[in-house]
Coordinates of C-alpha atoms in Angstrom, one line a residue:
X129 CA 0.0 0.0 0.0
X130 CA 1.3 3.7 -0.8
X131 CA 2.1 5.9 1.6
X132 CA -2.0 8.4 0.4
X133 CA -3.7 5.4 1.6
X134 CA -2.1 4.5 4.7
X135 CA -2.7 8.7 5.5
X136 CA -6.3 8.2 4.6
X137 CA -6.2 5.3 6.6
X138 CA -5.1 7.3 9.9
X139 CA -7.7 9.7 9.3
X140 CA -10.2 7.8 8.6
X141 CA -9.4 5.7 12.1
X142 CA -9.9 9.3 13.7
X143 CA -13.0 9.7 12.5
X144 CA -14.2 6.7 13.3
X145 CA -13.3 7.4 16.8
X146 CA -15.3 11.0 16.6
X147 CA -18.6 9.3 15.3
X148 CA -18.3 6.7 18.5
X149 CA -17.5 9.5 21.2
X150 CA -19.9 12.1 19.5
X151 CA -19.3 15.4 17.6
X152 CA -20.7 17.5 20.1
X153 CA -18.1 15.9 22.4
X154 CA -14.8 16.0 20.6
X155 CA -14.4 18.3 17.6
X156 CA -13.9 16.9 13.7
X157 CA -9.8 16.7 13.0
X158 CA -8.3 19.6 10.9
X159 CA -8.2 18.3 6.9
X160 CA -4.5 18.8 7.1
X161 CA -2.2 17.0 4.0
X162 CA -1.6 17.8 0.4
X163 CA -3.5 14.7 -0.9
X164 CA -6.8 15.3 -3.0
X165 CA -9.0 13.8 -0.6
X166 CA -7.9 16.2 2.1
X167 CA -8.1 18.6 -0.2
X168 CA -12.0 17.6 -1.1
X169 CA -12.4 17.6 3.0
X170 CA -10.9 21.4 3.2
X171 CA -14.1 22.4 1.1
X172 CA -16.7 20.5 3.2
X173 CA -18.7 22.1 6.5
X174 CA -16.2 22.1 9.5
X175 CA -18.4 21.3 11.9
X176 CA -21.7 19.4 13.2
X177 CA -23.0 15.8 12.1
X178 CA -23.3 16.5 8.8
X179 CA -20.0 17.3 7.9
X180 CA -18.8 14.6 10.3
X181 CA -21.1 12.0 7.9
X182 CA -19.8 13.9 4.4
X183 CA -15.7 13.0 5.5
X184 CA -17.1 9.5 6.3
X185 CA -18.7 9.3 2.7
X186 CA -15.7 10.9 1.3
X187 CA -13.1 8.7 3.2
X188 CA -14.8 5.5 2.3
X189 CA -14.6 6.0 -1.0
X190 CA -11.2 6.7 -1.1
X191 CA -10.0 3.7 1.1
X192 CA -12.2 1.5 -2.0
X193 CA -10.7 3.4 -4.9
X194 CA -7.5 4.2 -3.3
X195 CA -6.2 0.7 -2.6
X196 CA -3.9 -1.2 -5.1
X197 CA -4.2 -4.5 -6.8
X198 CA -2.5 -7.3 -4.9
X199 CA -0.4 -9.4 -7.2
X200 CA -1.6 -11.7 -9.3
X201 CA 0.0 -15.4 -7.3
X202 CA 1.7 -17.7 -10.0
X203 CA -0.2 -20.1 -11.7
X204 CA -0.8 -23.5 -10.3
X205 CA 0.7 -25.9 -12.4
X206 CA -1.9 -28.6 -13.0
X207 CA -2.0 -32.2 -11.6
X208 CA -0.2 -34.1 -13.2
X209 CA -1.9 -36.9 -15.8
X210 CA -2.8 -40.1 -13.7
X211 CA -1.1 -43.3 -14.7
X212 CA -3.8 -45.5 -13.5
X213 CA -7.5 -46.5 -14.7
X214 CA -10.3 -44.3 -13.3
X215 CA -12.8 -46.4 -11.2
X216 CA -15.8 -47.5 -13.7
X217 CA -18.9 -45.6 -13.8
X218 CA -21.1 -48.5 -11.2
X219 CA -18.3 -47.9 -8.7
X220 CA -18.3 -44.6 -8.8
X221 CA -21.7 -44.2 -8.2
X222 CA -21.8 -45.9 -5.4
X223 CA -18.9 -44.2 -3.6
X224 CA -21.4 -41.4 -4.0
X225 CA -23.9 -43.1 -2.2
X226 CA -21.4 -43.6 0.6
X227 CA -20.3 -39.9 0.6
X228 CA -23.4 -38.8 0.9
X229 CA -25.1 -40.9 3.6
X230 CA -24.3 -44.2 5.4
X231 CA -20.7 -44.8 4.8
X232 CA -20.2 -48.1 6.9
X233 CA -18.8 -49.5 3.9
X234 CA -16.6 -46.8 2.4
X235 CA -13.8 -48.6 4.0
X236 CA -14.7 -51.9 1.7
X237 CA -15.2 -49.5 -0.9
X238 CA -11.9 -48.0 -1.1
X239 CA -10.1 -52.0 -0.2
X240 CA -11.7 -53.3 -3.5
X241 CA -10.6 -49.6 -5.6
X242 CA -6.8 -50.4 -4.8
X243 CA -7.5 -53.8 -5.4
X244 CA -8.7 -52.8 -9.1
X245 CA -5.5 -50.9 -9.2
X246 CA -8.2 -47.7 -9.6
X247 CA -8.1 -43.9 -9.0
X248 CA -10.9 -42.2 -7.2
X249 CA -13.2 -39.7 -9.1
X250 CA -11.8 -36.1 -8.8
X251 CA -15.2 -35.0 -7.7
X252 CA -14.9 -36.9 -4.7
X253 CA -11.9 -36.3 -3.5
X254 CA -12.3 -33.5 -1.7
X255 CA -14.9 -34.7 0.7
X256 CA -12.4 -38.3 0.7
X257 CA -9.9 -36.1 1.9
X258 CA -11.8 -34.8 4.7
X259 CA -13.0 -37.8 6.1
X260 CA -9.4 -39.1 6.1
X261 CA -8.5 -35.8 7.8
X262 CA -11.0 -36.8 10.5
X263 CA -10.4 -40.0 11.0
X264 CA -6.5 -41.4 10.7
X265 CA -7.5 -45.1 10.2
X266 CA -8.6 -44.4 6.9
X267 CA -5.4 -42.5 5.5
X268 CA -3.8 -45.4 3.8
X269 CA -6.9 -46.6 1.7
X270 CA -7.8 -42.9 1.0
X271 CA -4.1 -42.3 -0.2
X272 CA -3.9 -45.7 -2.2
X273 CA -6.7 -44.4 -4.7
X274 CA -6.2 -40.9 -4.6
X275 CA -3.7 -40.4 -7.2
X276 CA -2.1 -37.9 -8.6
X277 CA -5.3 -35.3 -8.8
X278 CA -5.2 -36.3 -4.9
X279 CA -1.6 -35.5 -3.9
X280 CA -2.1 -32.1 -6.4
X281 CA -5.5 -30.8 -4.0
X282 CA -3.5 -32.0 -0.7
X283 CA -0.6 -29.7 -1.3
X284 CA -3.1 -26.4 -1.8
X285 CA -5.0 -27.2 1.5
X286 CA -2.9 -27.6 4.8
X287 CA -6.1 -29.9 6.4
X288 CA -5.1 -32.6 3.8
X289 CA -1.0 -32.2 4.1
X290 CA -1.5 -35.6 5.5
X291 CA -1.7 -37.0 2.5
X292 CA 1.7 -35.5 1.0
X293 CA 3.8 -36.7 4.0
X294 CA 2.4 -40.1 4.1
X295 CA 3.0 -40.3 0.3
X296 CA 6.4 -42.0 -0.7
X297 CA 8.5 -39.1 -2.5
X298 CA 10.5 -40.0 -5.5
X299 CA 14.2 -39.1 -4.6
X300 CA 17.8 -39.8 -6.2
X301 CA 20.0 -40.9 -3.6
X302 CA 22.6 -39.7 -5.7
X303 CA 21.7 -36.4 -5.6
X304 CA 23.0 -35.2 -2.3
X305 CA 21.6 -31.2 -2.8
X306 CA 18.1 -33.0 -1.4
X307 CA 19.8 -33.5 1.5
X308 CA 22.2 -30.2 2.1
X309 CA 19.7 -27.8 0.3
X310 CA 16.0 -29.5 0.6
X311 CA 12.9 -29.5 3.0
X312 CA 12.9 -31.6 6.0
X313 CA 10.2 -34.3 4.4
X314 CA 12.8 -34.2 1.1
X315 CA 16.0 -34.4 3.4
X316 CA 14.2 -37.3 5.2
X317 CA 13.2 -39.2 2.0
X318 CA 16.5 -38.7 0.7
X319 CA 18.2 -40.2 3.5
X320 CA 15.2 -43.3 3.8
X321 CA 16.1 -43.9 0.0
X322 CA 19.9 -44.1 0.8
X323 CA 19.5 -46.7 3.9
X324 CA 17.5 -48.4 1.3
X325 CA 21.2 -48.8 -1.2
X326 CA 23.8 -48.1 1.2
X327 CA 23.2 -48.2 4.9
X328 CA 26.8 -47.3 6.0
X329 CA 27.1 -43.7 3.8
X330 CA 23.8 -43.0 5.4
X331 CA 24.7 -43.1 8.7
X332 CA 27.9 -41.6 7.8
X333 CA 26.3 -38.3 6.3
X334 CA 24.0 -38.2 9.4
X335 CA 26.4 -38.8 11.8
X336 CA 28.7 -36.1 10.1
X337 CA 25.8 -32.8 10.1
X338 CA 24.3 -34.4 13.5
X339 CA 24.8 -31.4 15.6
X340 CA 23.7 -29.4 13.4
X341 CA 20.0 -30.3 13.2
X342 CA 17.5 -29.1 15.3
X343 CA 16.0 -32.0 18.2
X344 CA 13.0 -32.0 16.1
X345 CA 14.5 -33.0 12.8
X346 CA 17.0 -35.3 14.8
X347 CA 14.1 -37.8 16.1
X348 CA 12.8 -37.7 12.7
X349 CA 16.0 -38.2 11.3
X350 CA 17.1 -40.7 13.5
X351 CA 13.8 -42.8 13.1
X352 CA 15.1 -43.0 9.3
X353 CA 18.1 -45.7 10.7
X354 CA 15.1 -48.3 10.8
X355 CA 15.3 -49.4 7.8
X356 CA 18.7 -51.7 7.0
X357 CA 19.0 -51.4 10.5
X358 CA 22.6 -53.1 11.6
X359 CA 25.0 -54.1 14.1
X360 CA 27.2 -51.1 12.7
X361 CA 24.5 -48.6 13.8
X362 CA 24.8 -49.6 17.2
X363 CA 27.9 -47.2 18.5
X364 CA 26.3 -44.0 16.9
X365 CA 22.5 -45.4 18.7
X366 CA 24.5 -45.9 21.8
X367 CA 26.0 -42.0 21.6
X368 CA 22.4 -40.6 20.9
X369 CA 21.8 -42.1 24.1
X370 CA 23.2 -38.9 26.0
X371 CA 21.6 -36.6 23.9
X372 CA 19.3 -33.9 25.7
X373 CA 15.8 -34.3 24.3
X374 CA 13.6 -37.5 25.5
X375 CA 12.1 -37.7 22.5
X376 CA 15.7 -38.3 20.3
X377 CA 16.6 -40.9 23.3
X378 CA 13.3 -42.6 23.0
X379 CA 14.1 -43.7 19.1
X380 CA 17.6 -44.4 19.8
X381 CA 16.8 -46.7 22.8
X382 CA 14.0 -48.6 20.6
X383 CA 16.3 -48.8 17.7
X384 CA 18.9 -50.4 19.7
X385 CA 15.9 -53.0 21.5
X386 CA 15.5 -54.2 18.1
X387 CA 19.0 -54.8 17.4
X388 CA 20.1 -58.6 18.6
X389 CA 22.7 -59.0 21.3
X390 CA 23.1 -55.0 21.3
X391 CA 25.0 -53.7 24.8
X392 CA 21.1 -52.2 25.7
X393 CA 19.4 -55.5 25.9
X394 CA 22.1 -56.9 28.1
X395 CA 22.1 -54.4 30.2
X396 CA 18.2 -54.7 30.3
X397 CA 18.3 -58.5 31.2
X398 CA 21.0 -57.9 33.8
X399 CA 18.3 -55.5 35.5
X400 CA 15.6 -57.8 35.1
X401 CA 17.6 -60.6 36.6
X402 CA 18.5 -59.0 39.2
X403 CA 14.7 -58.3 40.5
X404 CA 12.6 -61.9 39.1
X405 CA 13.6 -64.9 41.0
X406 CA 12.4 -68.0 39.5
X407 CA 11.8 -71.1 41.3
X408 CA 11.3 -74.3 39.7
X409 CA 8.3 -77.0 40.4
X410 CA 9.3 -80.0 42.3
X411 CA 8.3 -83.6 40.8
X412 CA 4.3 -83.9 42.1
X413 CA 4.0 -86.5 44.8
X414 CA 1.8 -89.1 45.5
X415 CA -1.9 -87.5 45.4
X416 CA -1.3 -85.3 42.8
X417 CA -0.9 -88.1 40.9
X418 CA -3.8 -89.5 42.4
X419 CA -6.0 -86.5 41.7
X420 CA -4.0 -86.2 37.9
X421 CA -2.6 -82.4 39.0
X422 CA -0.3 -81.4 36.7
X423 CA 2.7 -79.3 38.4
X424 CA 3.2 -75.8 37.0
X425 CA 6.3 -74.7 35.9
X426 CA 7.0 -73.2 39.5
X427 CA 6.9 -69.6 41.1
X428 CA 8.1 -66.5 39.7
X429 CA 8.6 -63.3 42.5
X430 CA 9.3 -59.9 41.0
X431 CA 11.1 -57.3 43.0
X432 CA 10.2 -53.5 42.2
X433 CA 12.8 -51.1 40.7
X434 CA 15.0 -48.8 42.7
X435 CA 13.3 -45.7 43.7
X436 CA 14.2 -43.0 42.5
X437 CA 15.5 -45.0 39.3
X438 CA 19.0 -44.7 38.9
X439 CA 20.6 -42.1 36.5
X440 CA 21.4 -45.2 33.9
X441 CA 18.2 -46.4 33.7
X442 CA 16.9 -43.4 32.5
X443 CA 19.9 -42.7 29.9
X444 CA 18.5 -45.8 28.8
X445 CA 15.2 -44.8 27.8
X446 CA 13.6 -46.4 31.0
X447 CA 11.0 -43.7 31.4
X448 CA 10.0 -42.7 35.2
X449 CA 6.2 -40.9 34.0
X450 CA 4.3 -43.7 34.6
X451 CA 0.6 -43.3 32.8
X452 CA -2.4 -42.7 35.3
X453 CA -3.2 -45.8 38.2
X454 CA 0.5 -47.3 37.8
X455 CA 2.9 -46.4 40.1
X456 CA 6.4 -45.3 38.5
X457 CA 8.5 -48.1 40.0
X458 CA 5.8 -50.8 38.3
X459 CA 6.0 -48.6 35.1
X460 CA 10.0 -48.9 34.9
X461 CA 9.2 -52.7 35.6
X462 CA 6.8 -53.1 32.9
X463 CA 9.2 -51.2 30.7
X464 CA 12.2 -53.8 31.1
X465 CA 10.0 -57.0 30.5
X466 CA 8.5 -55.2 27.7
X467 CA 11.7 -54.4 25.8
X468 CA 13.3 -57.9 26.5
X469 CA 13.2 -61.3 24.0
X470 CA 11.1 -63.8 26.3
X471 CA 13.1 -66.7 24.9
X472 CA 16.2 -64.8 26.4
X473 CA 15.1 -65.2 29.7
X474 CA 13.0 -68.7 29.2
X475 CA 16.2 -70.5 28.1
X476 CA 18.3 -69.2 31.1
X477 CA 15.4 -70.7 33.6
X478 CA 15.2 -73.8 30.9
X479 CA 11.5 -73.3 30.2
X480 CA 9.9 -74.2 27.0
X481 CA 7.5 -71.1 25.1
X482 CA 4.7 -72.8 27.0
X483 CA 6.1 -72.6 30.2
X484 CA 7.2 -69.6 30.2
X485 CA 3.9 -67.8 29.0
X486 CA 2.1 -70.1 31.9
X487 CA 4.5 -68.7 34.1
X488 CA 4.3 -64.2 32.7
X489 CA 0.5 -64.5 31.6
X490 CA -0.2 -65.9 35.4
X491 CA 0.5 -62.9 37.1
X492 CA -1.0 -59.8 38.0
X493 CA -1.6 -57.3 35.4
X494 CA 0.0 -55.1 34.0
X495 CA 2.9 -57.5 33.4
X496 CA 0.9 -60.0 31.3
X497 CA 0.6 -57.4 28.6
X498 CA 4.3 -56.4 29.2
X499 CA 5.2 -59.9 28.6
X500 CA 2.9 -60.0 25.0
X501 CA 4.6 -56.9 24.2
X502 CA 7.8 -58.1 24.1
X503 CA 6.4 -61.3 22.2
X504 CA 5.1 -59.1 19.4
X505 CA 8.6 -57.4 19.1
X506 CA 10.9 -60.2 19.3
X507 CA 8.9 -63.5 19.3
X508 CA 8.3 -65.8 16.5
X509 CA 4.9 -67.9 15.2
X510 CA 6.0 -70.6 18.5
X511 CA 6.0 -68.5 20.9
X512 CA 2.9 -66.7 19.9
X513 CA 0.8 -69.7 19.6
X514 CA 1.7 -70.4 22.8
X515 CA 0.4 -67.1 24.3
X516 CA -2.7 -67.8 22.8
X517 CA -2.9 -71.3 23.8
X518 CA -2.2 -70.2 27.5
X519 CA -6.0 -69.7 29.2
X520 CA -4.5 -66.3 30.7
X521 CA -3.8 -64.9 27.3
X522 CA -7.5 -64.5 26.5
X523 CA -7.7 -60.6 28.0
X524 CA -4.0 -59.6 26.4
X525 CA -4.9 -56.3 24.4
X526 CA -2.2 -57.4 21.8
X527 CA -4.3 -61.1 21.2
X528 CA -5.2 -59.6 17.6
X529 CA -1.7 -59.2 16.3
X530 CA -0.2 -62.3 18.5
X531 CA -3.0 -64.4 16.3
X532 CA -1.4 -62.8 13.2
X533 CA 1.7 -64.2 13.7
X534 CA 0.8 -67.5 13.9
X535 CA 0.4 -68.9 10.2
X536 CA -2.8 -69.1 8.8
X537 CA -3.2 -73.3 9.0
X538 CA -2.6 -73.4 12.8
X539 CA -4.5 -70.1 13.7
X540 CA -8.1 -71.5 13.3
X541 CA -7.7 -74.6 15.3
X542 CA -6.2 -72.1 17.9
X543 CA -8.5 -69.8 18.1
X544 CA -11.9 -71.7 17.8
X545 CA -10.4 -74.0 20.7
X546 CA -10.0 -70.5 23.2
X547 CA -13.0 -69.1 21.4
X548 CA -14.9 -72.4 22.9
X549 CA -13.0 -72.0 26.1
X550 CA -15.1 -68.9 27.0
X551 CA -18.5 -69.8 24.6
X552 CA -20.3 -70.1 27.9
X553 CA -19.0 -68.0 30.3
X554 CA -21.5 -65.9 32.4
X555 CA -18.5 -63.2 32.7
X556 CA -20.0 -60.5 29.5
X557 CA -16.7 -58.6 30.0
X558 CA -14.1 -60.9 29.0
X559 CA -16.2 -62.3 26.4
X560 CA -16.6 -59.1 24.9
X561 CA -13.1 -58.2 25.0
X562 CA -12.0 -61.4 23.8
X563 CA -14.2 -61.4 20.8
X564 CA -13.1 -57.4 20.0
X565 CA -10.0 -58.4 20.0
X566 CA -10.2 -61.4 17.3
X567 CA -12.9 -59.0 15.1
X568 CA -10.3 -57.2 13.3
X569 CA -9.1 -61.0 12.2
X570 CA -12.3 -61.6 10.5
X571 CA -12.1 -61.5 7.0
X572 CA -9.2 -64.1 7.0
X573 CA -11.4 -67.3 6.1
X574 CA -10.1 -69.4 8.8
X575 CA -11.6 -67.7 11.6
X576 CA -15.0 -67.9 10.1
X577 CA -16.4 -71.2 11.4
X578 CA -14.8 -70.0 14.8
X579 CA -16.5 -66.7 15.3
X580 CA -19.1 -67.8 13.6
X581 CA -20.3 -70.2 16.3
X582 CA -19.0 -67.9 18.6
X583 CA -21.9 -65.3 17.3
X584 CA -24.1 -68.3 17.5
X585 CA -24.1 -68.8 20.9
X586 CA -24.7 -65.1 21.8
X587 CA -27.3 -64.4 19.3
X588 CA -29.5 -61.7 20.5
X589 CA -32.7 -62.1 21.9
X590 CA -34.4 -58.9 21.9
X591 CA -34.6 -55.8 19.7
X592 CA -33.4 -54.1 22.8
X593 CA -30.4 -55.8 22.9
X594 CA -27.6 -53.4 21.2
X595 CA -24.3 -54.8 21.8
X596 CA -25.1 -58.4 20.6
X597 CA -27.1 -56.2 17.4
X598 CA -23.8 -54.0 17.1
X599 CA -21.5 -57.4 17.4
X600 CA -23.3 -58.9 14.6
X601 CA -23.0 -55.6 12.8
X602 CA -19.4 -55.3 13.1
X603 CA -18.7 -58.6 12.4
X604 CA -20.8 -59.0 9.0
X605 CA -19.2 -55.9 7.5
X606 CA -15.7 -57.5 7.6
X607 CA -16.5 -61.4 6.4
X608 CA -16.6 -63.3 3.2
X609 CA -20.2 -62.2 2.2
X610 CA -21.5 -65.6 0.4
X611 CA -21.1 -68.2 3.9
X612 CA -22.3 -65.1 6.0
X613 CA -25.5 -64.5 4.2
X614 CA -26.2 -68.5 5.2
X615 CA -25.8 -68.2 8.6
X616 CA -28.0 -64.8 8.7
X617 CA -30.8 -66.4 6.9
X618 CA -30.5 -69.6 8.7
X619 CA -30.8 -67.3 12.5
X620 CA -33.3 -65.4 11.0
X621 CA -35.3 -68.8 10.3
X622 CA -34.9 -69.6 13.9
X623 CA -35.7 -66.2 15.4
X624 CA -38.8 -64.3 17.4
X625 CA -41.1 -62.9 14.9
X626 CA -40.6 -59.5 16.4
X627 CA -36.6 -60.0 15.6
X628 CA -36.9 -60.4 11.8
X629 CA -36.7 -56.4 10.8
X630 CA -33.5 -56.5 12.6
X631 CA -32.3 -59.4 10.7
X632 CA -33.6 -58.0 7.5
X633 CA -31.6 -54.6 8.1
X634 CA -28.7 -56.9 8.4
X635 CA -29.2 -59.2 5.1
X636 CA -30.1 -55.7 3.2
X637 CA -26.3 -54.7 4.3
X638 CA -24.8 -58.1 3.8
X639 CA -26.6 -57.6 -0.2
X640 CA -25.4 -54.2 -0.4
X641 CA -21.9 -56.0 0.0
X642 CA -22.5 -58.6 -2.4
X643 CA -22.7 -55.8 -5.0
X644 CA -19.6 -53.9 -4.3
X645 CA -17.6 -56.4 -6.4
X646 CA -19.7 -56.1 -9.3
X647 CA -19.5 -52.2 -9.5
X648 CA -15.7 -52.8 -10.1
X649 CA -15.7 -55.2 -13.0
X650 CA -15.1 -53.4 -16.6
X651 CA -17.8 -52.9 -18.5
X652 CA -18.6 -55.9 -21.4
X653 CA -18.3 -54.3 -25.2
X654 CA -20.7 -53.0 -27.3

């Protein structure tokens, strides 16, 4: 703006001021300056409400004929052309349908698109964007048919920048300006893509500018050493360690955790040895044969953690905060058996998997989940089955992803035998938590028949009885649709009069899945 209009602006802020305190109360301001308007003003009454409302007029005017054109911004380049197929005309219609009212299946929707190897319609991508904005979980789907149209609308709106950073970016490890001269998501890509071919000149470039980056760039940075993660990483991890920030100790402690025989897990187990005393069984004598008592595998006692925890513990990431009803000391506990291999410790006691998970999974919480913790992070498909073979293992939050690991001809046997195990048990809550935990499981074919009769047994009764309605819900948008629309029918056969709108609201969604397919096949020539 020119220096007239910031003078018109002044006055005209004065006489603002004038018409809220009153003429009669504060006189108009002289019409002093060599611009036209104050010139105009200089010819105008001097005084009274009338000449206070002609400056007004006069003023206004100016400030909307006075002010200058704001530069034109550069052009937006266009998105660039997509590379895949657009999603056929059937399935795009229906995504509308979602967008517009009951989405329950959107994420189905958008499973099948990538499937098809299928870009979204631009129309729809904005409000795609938003509901991925809103809700994190479905980020990766919304990102896998977005294409390029998507990643061009993210980068004009910040709400959808999500999309940009979770997109892989197409660097030249070769070209090192990305990494002396380019933003912190290129810098970071750059140096993902170098791990990726050369794992030792990566480290060495970040180890060389390493003081020079800011604490938040160094976490990120540092989180970039997981992938080709090595034994030769481990003395630069083991330096971050006395770094300042929390946060940059945090990854270099988990990085190292993951790292086999590193000098951070011994230390670990040495702590953790020195505070759980095992004690095996004895041989069973004469009446527990009798009675056919099996022996466990004998007594575990846990001391607590020094308190306060010593200045090592917390250099290695052992944090003292401990989350709301634990006390610190237990946290650090938890913390340890968490971040240990539990065949480390099991062979040193000469316990089997079995055994051992008998033995963790006993005790009182929260070291059970510690223990599944550390057998998602360092465990194989053995040890994991038998978690889940161990009656305690049934309330572990982690059950979903310990059933996971087990392969796919042993887990449905396993799981319909624990599934069974609790079929009839008057407790709702660990029923409920049990089968939440195996729902996300669903759609793998092998846990049909399991769940299935699961469901079976806790059909519900009433029309007032939400959960079991909201179970069966949950559970019929995530299985194979054709074996699932013959149980529904065959319940609904079976069911209270009064029950069957219910059960026809569910076979109308169970249909409404059977034609999702169908919308994505090509269309037949003419």
């Amino acid at each position: 703006m020119s220096a007239a209009p910031t003078a018109i602006d002044r006055r005209w802020q004065t006489l603002g001021d004038v018409a809220l305190i009153g003429c009669e109360r504060q006189p108009l301001p002289a019409d002093d300056g060599d611009d036209a308007l104050a010139r105009l003003c200089a010819t105008l009454p001097a005084d009274g409400p009338q000449a206070l409302l002609d400056r007004l007029a006069a003023h206004a005017l100016a400030r909307r004929a006075g002010r200058r054109v704001p530069p034109v911004p550069a052009a937006v380049e266009p998105a660039a052309d997509e590379t895949r197929m657009p999603c056929p005309p059937a399935a795009a219609a229906l995504l509308g349908q979602l967008l517009a009212g009951e989405d329950e299946l959107l994420p189905e929707w958008l499973r099948l698109a990538a499937e098809a190897g299928v870009y979204a319609p631009p129309e729809t991508l904005p409000l795609l964007l938003d509901r991925a904005a809103r809700d994190s979980h479905l980020r990766d789907a919304v990102a896998a048919i977005s294409g390029r149209r998507g990643l061009w609308l993210a980068a004009q709106n910040p709400a959808w920048r999500w999309l940009t950073r979770s997109a892989p970016a197409a660097v030249e490890p070769a070209d090192e300006r990305l990494w002396q001269d380019g933003s912190p998501e290129q810098r970071l890509a750059w140096l993902r893509a170098c791990r990726r071919i050369d794992p030792d000149a990566a480290r060495a470039r970040l180890v060389a500018d390493w003081k020079t980056e800011k604490a938040e760039h160094r976490r990120r940075l540092l989180e970039a050493l997981s992938e080709n993660l090595g034994p030769a990483d481990e003395d630069f991890l083991e330096a971050v360690l006395d770094e300042r920030a929390a946060s940059v100790r945090a990854v270099a402690a988990s990085l190292l955790l993951q790292l086999p025989g590193s000098a951070l897990l011994a230390r670990h187990g040495a702590r953790l040895a020195a505070l759980a005393r095992f004690t095996p069984a004895t041989a069973p004598g004469m009446l527990d044969r009798l009675l056919k008592r099996e022996a466990g595998p004998g007594t575990l006692e846990l001391d607590l953690p020094p308190e306060p925890l010593p200045p090592d513990w917390l250099r290695d990431g052992i944090d003292p905060r401990a989350p709301k009803g634990i006390g610190p000391r237990v946290h650090a506990l938890v913390q340890l058996i968490a971040a240990l291999p539990p065949q480390s410790w099991a062979h040193a006691h000469g316990l089997d998997a079995d055994a051992a998970c008998a033995l963790w999974l006993g005790l009182e919480a929260p070291l059970p989940a510690a223990w599944a913790q550390a057998l998602l992070a360092h465990a194989d498909a053995g040890w994991a089955a038998a978690a889940l073979r161990c009656p305690a293992g049934l309330a572990l939050p982690m059950l979903a992803g310990l059933a996971a690991r087990v392969p796919e001809a042993g887990r449905g046997p396993l799981l319909a035998a624990r599934l069974a195990a609790v079929r009839g048990s008057l407790q709702a809550a660990p029923v409920q938590a049990l089968f939440g935990q195996l729902l996300p499981l669903a759609s793998q074919p092998e846990l049909f028949e399991p769940l299935r009769a699961f469901l079976a047994s806790r059909l519900p009764q009433t029309v007032h009885d939400h959960y079991a309605w909201s179970q069966l819900r949950a559970w019929l948008r995530l299985v194979p649709v054709a074996p699932a629309l013959a149980a529904l029918r065959d319940w609904r056969l079976h069911a209270a009069p009064e029950l069957y709108p219910r059960y026809d609201d569910l076979l109308a969604l169970l249909e409404r899945r059977e034609h999702l397919p169908v919308a994505f096949l090509p269309a037949e020539p003419t």
